[in-house]
PDB file of C-alpha atoms and ligand atoms in Angstrom:
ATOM      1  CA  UNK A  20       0.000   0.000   0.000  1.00  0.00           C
ATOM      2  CA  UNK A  21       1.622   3.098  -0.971  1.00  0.00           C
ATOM      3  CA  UNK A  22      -1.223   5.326  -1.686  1.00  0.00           C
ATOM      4  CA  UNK A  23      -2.563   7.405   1.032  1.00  0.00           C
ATOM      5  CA  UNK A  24      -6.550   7.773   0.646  1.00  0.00           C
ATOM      6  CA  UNK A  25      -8.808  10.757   1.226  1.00  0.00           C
ATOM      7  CA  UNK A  26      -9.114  11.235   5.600  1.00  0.00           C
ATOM      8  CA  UNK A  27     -12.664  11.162   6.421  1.00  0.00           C
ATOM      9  CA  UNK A  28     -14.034  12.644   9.456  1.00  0.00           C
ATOM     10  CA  UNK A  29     -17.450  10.695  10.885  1.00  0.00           C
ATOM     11  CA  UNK A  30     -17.875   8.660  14.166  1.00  0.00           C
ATOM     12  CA  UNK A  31     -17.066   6.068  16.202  1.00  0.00           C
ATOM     13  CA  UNK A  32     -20.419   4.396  15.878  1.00  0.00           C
ATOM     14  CA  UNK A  33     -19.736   4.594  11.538  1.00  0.00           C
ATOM     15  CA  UNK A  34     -19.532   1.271  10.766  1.00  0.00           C
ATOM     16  CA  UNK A  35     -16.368   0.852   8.405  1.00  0.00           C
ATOM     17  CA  UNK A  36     -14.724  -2.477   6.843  1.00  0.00           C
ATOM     18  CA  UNK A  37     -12.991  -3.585   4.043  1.00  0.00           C
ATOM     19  CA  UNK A  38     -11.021  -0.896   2.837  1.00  0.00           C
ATOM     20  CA  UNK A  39      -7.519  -1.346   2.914  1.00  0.00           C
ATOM     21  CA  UNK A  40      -7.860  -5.075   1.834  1.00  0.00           C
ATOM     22  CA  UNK A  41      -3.860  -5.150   1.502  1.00  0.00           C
ATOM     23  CA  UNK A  42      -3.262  -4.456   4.716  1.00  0.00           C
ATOM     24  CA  UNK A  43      -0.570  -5.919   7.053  1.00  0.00           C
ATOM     25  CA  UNK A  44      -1.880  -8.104   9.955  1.00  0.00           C
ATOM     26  CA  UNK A  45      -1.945  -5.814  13.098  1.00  0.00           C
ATOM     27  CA  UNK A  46       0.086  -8.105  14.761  1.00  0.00           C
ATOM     28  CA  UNK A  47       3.098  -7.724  12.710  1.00  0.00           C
ATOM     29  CA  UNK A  48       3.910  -4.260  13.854  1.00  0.00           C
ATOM     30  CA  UNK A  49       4.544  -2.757  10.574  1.00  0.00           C
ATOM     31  CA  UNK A  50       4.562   0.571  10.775  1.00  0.00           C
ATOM     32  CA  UNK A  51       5.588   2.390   7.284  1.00  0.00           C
ATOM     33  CA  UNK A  52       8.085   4.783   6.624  1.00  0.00           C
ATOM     34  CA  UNK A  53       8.836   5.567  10.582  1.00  0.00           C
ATOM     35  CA  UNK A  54       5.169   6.008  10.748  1.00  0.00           C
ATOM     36  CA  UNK A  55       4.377   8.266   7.718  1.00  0.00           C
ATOM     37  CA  UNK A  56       1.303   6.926   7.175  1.00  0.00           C
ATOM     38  CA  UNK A  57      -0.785   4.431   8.921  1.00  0.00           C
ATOM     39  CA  UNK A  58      -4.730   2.809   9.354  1.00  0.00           C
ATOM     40  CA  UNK A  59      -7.251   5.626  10.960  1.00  0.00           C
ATOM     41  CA  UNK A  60     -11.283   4.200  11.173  1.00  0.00           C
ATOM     42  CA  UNK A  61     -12.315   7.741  11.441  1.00  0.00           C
ATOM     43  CA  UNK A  62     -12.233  11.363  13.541  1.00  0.00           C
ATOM     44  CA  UNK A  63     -14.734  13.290  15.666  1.00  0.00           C
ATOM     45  CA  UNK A  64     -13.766  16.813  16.240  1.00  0.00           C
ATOM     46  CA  UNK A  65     -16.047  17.753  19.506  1.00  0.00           C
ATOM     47  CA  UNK A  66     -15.516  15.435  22.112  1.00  0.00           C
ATOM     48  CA  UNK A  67     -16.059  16.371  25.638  1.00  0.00           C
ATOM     49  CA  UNK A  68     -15.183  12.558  27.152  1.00  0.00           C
ATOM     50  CA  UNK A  69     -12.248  11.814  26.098  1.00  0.00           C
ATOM     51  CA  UNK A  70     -10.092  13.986  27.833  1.00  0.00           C
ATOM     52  CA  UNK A  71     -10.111  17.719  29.230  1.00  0.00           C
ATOM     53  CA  UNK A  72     -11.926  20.431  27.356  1.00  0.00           C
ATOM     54  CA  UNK A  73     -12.685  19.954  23.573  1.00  0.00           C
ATOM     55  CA  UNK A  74     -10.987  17.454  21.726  1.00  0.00           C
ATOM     56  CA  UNK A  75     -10.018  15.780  18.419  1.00  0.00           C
ATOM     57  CA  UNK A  76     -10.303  12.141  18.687  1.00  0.00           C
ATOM     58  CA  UNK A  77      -8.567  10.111  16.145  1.00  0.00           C
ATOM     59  CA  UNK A  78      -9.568   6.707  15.953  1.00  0.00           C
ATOM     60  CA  UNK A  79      -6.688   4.414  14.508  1.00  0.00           C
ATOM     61  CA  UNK A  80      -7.174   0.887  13.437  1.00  0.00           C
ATOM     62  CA  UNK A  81      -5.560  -2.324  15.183  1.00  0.00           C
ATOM     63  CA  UNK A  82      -6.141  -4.152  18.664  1.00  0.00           C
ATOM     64  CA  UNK A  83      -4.916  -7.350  19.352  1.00  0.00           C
ATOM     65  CA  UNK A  84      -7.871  -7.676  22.275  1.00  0.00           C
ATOM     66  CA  UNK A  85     -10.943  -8.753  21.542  1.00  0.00           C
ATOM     67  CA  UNK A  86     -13.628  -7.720  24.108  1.00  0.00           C
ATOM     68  CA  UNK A  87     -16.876  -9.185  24.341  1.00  0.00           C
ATOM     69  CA  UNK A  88     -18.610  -6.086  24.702  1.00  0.00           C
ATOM     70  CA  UNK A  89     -16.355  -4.177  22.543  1.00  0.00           C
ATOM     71  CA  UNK A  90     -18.219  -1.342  20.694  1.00  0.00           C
ATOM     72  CA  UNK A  91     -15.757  -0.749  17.986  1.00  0.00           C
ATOM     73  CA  UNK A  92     -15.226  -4.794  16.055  1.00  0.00           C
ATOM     74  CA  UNK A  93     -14.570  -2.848  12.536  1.00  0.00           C
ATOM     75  CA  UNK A  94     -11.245  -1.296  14.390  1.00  0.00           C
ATOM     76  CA  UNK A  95      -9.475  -4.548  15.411  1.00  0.00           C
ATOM     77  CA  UNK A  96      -7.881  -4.964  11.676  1.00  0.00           C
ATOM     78  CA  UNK A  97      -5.832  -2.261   9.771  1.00  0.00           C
ATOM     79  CA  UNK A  98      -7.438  -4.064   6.551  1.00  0.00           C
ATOM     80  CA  UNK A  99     -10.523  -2.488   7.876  1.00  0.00           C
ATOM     81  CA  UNK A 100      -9.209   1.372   8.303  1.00  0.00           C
ATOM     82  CA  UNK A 101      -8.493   3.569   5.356  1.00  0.00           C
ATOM     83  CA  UNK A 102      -4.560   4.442   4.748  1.00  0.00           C
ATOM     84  CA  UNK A 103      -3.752   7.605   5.573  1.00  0.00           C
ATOM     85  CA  UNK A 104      -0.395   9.806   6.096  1.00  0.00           C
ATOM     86  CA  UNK A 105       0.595  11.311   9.244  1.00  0.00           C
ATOM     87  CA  UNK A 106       0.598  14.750   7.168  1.00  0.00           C
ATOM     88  CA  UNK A 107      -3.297  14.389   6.889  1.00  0.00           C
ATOM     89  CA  UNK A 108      -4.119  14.065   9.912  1.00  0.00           C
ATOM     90  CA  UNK A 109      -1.693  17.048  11.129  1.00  0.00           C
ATOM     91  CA  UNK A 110      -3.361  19.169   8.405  1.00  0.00           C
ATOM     92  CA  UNK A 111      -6.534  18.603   9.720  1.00  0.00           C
ATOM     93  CA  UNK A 112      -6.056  18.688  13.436  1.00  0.00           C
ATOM     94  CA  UNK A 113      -3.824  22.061  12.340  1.00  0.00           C
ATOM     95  CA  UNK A 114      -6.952  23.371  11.471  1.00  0.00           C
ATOM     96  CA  UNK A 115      -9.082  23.170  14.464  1.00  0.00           C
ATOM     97  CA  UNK A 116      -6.043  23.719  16.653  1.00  0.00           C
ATOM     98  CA  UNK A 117      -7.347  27.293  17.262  1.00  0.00           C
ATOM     99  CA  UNK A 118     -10.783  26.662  18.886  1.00  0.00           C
ATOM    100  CA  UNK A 119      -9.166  23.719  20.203  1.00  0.00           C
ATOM    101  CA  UNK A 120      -6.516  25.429  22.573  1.00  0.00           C
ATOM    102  CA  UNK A 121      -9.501  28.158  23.028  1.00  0.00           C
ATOM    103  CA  UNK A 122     -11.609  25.700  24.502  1.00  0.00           C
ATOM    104  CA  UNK A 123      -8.792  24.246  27.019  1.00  0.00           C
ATOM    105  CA  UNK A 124      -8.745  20.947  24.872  1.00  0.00           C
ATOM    106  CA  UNK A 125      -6.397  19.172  22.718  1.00  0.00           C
ATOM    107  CA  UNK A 126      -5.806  15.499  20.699  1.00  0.00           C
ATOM    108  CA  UNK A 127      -6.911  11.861  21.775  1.00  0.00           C
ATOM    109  CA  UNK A 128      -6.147   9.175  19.994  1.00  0.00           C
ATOM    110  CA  UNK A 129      -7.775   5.777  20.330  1.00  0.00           C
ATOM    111  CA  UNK A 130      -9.068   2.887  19.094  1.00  0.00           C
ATOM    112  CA  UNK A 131      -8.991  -0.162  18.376  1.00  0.00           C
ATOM    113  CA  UNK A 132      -5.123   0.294  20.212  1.00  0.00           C
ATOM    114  CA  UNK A 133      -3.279   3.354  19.485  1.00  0.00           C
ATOM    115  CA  UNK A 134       0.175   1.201  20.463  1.00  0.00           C
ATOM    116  CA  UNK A 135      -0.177  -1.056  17.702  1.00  0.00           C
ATOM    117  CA  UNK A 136       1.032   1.781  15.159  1.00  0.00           C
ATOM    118  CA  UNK A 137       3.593   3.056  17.359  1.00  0.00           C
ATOM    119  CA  UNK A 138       5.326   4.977  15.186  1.00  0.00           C
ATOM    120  CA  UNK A 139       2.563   6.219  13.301  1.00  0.00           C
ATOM    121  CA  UNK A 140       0.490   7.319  15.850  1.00  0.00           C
ATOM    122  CA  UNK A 141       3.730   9.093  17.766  1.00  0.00           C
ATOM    123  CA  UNK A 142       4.026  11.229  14.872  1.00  0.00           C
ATOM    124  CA  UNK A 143       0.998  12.413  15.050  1.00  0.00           C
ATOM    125  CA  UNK A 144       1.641  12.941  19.118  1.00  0.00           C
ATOM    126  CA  UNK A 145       4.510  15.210  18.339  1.00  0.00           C
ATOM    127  CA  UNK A 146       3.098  17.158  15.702  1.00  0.00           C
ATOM    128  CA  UNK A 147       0.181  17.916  17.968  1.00  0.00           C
ATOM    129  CA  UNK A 148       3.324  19.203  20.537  1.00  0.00           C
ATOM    130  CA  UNK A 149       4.464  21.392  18.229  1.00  0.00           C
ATOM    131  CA  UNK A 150       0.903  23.542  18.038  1.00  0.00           C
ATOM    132  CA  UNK A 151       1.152  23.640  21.530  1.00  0.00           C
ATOM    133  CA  UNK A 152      -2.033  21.544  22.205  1.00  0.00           C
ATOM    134  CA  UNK A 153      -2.835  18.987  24.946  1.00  0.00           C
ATOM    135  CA  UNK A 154      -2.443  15.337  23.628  1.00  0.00           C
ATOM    136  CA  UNK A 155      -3.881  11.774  25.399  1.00  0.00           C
ATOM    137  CA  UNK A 156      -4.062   8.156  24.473  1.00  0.00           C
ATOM    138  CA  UNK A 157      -6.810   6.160  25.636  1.00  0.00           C
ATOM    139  CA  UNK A 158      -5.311   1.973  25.772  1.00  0.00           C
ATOM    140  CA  UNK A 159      -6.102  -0.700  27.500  1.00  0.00           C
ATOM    141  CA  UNK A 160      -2.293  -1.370  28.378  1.00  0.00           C
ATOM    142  CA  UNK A 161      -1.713  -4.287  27.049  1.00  0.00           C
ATOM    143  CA  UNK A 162       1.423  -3.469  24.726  1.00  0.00           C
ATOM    144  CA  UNK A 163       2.672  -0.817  27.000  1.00  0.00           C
ATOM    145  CA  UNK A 164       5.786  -2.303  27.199  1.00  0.00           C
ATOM    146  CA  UNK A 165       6.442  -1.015  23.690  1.00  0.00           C
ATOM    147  CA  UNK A 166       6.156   2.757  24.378  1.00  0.00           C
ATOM    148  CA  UNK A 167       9.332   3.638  25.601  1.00  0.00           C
ATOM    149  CA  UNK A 168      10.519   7.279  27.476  1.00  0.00           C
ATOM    150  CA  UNK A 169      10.521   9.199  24.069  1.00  0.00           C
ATOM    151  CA  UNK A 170       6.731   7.475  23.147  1.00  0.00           C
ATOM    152  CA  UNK A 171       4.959   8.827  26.719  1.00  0.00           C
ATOM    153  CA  UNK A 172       7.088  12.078  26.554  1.00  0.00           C
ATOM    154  CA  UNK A 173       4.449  13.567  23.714  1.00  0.00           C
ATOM    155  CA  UNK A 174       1.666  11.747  25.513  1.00  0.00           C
ATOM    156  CA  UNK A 175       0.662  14.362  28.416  1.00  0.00           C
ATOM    157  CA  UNK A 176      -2.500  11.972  29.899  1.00  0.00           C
ATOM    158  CA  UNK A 177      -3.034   8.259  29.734  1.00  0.00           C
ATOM    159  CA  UNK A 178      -6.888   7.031  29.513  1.00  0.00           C
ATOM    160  CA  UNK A 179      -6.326   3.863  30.683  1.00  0.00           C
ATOM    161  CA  UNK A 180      -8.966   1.197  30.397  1.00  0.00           C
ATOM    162  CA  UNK A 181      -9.142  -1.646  33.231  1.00  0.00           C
ATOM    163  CA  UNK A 182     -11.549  -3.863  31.944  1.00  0.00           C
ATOM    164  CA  UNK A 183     -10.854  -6.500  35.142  1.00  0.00           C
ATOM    165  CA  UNK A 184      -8.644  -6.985  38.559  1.00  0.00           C
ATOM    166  CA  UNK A 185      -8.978 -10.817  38.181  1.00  0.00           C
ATOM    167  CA  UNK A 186      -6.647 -12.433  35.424  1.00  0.00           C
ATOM    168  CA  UNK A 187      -9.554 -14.704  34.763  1.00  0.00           C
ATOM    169  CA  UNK A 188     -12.185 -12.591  34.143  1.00  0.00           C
ATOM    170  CA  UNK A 189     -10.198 -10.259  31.934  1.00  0.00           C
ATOM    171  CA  UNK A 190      -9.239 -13.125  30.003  1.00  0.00           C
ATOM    172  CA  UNK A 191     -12.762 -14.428  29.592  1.00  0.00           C
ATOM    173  CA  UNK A 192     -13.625 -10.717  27.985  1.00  0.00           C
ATOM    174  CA  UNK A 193     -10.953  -9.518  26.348  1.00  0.00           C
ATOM    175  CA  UNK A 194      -9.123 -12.487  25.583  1.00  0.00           C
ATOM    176  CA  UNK A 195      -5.814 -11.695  26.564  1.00  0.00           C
ATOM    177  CA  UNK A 196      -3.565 -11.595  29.593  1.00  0.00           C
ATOM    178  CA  UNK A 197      -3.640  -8.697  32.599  1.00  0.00           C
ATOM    179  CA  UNK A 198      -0.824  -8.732  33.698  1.00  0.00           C
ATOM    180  CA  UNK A 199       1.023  -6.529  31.061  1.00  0.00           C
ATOM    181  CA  UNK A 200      -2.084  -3.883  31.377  1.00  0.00           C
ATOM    182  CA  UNK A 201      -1.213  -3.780  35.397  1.00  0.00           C
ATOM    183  CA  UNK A 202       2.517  -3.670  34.412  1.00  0.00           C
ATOM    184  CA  UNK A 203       1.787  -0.309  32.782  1.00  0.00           C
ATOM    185  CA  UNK A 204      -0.341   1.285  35.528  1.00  0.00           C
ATOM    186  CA  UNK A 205       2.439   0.942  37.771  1.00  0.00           C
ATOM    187  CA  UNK A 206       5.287   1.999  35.424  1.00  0.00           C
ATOM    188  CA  UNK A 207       3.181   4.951  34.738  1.00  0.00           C
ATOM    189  CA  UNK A 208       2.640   5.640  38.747  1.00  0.00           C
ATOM    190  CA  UNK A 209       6.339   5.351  39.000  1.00  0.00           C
ATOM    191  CA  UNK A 210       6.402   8.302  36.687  1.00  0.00           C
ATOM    192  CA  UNK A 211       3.739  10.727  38.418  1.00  0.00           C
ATOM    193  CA  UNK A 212       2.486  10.327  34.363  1.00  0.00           C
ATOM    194  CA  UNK A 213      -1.031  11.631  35.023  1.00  0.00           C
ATOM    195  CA  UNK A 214      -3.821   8.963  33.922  1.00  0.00           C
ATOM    196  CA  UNK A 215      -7.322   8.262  34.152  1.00  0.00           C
ATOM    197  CA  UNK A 216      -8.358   5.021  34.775  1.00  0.00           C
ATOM    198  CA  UNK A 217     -11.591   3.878  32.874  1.00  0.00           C
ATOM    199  CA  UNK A 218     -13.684   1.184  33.712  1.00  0.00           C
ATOM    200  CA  UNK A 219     -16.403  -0.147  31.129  1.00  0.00           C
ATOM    201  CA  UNK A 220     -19.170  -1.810  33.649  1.00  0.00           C
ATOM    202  CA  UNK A 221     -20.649  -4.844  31.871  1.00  0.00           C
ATOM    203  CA  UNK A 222     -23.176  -6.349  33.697  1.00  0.00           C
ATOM    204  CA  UNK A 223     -22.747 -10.401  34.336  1.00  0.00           C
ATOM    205  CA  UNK A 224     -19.290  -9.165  33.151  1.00  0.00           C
ATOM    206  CA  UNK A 225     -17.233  -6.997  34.852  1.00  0.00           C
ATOM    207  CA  UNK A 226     -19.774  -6.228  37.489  1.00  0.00           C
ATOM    208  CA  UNK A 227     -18.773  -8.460  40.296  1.00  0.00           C
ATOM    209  CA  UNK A 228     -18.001  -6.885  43.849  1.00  0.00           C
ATOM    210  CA  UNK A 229     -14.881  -8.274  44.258  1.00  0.00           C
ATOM    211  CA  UNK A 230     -13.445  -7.154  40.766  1.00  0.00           C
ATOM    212  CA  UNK A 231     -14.409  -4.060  40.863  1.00  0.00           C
ATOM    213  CA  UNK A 232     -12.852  -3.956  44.487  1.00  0.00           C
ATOM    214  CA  UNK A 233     -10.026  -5.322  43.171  1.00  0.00           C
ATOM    215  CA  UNK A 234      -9.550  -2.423  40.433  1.00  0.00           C
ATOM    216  CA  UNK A 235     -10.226   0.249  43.349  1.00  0.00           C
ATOM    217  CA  UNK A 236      -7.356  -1.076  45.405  1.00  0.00           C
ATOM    218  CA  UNK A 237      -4.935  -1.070  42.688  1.00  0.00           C
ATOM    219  CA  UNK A 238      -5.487   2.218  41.589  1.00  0.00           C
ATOM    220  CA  UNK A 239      -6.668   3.975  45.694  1.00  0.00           C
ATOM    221  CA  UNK A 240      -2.509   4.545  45.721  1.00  0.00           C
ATOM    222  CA  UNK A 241      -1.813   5.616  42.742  1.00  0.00           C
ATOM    223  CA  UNK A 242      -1.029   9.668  42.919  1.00  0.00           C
ATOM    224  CA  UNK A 243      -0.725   9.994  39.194  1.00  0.00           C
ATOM    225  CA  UNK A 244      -4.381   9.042  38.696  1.00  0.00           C
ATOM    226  CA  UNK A 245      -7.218  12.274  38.467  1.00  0.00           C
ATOM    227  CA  UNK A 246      -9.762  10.482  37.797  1.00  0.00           C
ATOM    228  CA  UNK A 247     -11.692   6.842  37.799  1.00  0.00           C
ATOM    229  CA  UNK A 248     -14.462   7.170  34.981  1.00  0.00           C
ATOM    230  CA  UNK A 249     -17.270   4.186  35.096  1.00  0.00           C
ATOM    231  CA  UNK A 250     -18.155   4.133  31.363  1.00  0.00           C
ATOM    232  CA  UNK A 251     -21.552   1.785  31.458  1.00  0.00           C
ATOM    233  CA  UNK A 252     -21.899  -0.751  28.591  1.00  0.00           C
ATOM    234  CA  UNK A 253     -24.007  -0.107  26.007  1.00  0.00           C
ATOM    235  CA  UNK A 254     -25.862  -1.438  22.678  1.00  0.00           C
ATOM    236  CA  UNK A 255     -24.513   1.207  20.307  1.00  0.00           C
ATOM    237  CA  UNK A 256     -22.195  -1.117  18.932  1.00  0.00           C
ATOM    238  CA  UNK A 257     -23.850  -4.372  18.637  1.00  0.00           C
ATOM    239  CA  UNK A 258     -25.109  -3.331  15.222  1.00  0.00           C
ATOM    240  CA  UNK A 259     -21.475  -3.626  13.822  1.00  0.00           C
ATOM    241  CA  UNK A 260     -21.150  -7.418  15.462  1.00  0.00           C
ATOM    242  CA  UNK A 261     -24.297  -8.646  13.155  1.00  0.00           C
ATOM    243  CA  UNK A 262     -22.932  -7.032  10.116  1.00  0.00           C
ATOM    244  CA  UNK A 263     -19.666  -8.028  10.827  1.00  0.00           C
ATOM    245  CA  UNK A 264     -21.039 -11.701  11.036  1.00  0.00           C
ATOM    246  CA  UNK A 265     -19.365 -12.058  14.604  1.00  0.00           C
ATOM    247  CA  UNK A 266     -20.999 -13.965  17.353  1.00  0.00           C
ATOM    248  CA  UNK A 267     -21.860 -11.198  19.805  1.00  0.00           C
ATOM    249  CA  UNK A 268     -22.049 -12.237  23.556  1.00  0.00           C
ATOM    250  CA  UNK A 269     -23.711  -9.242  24.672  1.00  0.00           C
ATOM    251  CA  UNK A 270     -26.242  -9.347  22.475  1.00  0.00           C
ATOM    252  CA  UNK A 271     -28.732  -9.881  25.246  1.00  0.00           C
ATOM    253  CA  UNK A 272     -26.621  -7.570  27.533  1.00  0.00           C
ATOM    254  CA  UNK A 273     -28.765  -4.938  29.489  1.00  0.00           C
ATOM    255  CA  UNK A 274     -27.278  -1.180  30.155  1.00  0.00           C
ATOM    256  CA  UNK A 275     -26.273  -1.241  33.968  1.00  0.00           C
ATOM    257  CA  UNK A 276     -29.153   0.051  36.208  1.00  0.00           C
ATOM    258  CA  UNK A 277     -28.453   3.680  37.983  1.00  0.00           C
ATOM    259  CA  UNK A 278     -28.463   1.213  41.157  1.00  0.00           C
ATOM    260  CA  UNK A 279     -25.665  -1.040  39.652  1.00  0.00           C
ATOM    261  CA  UNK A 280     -23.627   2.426  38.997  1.00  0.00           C
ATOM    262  CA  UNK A 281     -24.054   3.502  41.885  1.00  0.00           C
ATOM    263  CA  UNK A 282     -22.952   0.565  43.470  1.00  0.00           C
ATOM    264  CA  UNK A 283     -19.750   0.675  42.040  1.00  0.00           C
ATOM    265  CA  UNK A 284     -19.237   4.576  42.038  1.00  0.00           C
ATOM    266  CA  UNK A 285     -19.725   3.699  45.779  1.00  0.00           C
ATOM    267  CA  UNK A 286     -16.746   1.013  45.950  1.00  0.00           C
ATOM    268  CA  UNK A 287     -14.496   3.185  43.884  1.00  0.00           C
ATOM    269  CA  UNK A 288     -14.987   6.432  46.521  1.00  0.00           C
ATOM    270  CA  UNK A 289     -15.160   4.013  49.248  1.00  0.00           C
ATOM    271  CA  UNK A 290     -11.608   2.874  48.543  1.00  0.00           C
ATOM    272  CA  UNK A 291     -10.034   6.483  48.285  1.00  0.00           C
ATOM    273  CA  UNK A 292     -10.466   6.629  44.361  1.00  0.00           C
ATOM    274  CA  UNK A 293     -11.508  10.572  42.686  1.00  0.00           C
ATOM    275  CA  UNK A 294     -14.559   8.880  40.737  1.00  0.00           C
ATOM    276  CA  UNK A 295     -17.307   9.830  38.264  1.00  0.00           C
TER     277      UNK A 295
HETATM  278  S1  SF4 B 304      -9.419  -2.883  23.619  1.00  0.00           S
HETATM  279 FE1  SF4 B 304     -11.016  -1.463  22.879  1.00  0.00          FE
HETATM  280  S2  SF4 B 304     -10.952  -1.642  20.629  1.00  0.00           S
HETATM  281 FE2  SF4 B 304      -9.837  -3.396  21.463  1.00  0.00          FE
HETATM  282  S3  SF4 B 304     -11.357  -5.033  21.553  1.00  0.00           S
HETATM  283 FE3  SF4 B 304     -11.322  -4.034  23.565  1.00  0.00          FE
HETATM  284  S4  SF4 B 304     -12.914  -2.469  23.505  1.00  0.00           S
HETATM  285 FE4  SF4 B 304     -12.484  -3.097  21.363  1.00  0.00          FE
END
């Protein structure tokens, strides 16, 4: 692939497949030229949840997870994301910058899993630097061992998603191991890098007592994290599972109950976590 295509702009909940069919597997790593271009699913440009004030969100193609509840299936290949160059994406994001830094906001990327185009999406990090704007990462961790000093040094906040305290259960939904996502937490507490720690709240998932207790002791010490956000599950995405033709375990999922939030909201304040 050596053509970069038109960037398009859209949403998270666009369902997009199929169009980079040449595509590398995301598990190869194969980030081209240094990260001059790279897989994006698509952009939003007013966020208010993904980080402080107004932000850009780039979503970028690739996860090697596979959650059961995961909202976003058509960003887990790069086959599925449209090829785009680094340049792009700084040409667009140069021209909101204004209103942007107004506003007190700044870049996110996310996913799918920012880390798997390490280079590419790092390029885009620093470029964001340069216009003086605020820049985050929302991951869930689990290749954190590949962003090294210079990778978190353009990164100014970490959205960090615990999906589970209990190796088992976060196997059982996403499919892969913990430990590495824990590994990361504390590397990033070692650093005072600040973080917020989000927790998607599935219910007959992720909703047991002791998990969730689990998560609130890990994090209770932890200086470098502002904030613990409970992000409830939701049905937006199980449209892209049936068109996907993937067999969707939440399909008969409910939204948690304002009692079941609470609940947890509770645990997470009970054990010293800043929680909302
Ligand atoms: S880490 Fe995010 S993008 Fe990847 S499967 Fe899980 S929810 Fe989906």
């Amino acid at each position: 692939m050596s053509q970069a295509q038109p960037l398009e702009a859209g949403s998270r909940h666009d369902l997009r497949v199929g169009i980079s069919p040449d595509a590398p597997d995301e598990n190869v790593f194969k980030d081209d030229a240094k990260g001059a271009f790279g897989y994006c699913h698509s952009y939003e440009t007013s966020s208010r949840y993904d980080g402080p004030g107004l932000r850009l969100v780039l979503f970028v193609s690739g996860c090697l997870l596979r959650c059961t509840y995961c909202h976003n299936p058509d960003t887990w290949h790069l086959k599925d994301g449209t090829y785009v160059s680094a340049q792009q994406v700084l040409d667009r994001l140069a021209s909101f910058a204004s209103p942007i830094r107004a506003l007190g906001g700044g870049l996110t990327i996310s996913g799918g899993e920012p880390m798997v185009q390490l280079a590419f999406t790092k390029r885009i990090f620093a470029g964001a630097k340069e216009m003086g704007l605020h820049t985050a990462i929302e991951t869930s961790g689990f290749l954190g061992e590949r962003a090294d000093e210079s990778y978190l040094s353009v990164v100014d906040l970490i959205l960090l998603d615990i999906k589970s305290s209990n190796p088992d259960t976060y196997r059982k939904v996403t499919g892969r191991d913990l430990a590495p996502t824990l590994r990361f937490a504390e590397r990033l507490a070692s650093m005072g890098k600040p973080a917020w720690v989000r927790f998607t709240l599935v219910p007959g998932q992720t909703d047991d007592p002791a998990n969730v207790e689990g998560i609130a002791k890990f994090v209770a010490p932890m200086k470098n994290v502002e904030w613990v956000e409970i992000q409830p599950f939701h049905q937006m995405g199980g449209f892209k599972w049936k068109a996907m033709n993937l067999e969707y375990k939440c399909a008969d999922t409910p939204t948690p109950t304002p009692e079941l939030v609470k609940r947890v909201m509770e645990q997470f304040r009970a054990a010293g976590c800043r929680v909302r």
